[in-house]
Coordinates of C-alpha atoms in Angstrom, one line a residue:
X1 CA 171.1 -93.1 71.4
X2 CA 172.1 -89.6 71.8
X3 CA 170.3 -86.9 70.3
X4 CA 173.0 -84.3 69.8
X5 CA 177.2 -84.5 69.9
X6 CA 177.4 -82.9 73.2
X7 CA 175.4 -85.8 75.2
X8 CA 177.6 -88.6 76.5
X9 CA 176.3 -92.1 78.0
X10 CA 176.9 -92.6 81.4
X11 CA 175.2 -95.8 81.5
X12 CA 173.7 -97.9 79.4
X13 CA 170.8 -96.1 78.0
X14 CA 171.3 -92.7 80.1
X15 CA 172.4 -89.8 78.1
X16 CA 173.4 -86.4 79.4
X17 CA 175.1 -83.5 78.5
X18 CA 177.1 -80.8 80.3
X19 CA 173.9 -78.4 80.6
X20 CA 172.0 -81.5 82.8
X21 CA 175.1 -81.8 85.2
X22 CA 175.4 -77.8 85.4
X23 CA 172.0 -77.9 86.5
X24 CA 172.2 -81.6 88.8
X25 CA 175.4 -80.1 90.9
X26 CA 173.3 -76.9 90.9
X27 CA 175.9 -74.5 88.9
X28 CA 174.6 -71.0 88.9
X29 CA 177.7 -68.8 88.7
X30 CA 178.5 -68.5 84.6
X31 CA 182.1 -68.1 84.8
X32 CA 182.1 -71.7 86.5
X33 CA 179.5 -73.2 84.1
X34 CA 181.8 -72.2 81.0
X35 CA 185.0 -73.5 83.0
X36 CA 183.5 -76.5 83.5
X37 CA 182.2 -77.5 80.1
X38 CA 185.5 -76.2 78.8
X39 CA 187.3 -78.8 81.6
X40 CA 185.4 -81.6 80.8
X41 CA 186.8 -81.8 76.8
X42 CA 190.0 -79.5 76.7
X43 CA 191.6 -79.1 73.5
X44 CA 189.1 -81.3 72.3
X45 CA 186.4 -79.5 70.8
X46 CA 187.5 -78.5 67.9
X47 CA 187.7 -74.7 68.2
X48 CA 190.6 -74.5 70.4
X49 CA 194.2 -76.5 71.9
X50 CA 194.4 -77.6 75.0
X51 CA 196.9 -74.8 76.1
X52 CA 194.6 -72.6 75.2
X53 CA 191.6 -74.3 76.9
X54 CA 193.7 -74.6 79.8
X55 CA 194.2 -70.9 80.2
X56 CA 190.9 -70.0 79.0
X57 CA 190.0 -72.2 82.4
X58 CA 191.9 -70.5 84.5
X59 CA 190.8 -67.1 83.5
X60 CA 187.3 -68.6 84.3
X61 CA 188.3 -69.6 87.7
X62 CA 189.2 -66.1 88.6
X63 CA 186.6 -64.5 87.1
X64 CA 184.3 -67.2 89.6
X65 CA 185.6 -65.8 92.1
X66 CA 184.8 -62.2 91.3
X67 CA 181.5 -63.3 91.0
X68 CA 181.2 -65.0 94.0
X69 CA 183.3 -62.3 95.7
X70 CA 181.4 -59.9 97.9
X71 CA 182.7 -56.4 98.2
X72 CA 183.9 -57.6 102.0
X73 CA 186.4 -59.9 100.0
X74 CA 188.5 -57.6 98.1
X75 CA 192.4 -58.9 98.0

């Protein structure tokens, strides 16, 4: 059974929640963490519509790539 609303079963008896598969695939950059929990339920969490989710992604995406961006990569 899951101990808080953000875990989801993934098999019978196996419960995880968006931290555990940040830290499985190894996620380290923040702008990609917070696009990715925002991807996995958009417009469905309650606080926001899934345009909004949607553009709140892709503002996340570029700001990802700032982050990952070294000052070699400008443009």
């Amino acid at each position: 059974m899951a101990t808080n609303k953000y875990q989801r079963e993934i098999r019978p008896g196996v419960f995880v929640d968006v931290y555990d598969v940040l830290r499985a695939w190894s996620v380290t950059n923040p702008a990609l963490q917070h696009l990715i929990k925002k991807a996995l339920q958009p417009g469905a969490r309650g606080h926001k519509t899934l345009h909004q989710d949607l553009d709140d992604i892709v503002v996340s995406a570029v700001r990802a790539r700032e982050l990952e961006s070294g000052p070699d990569d400008a443009g």
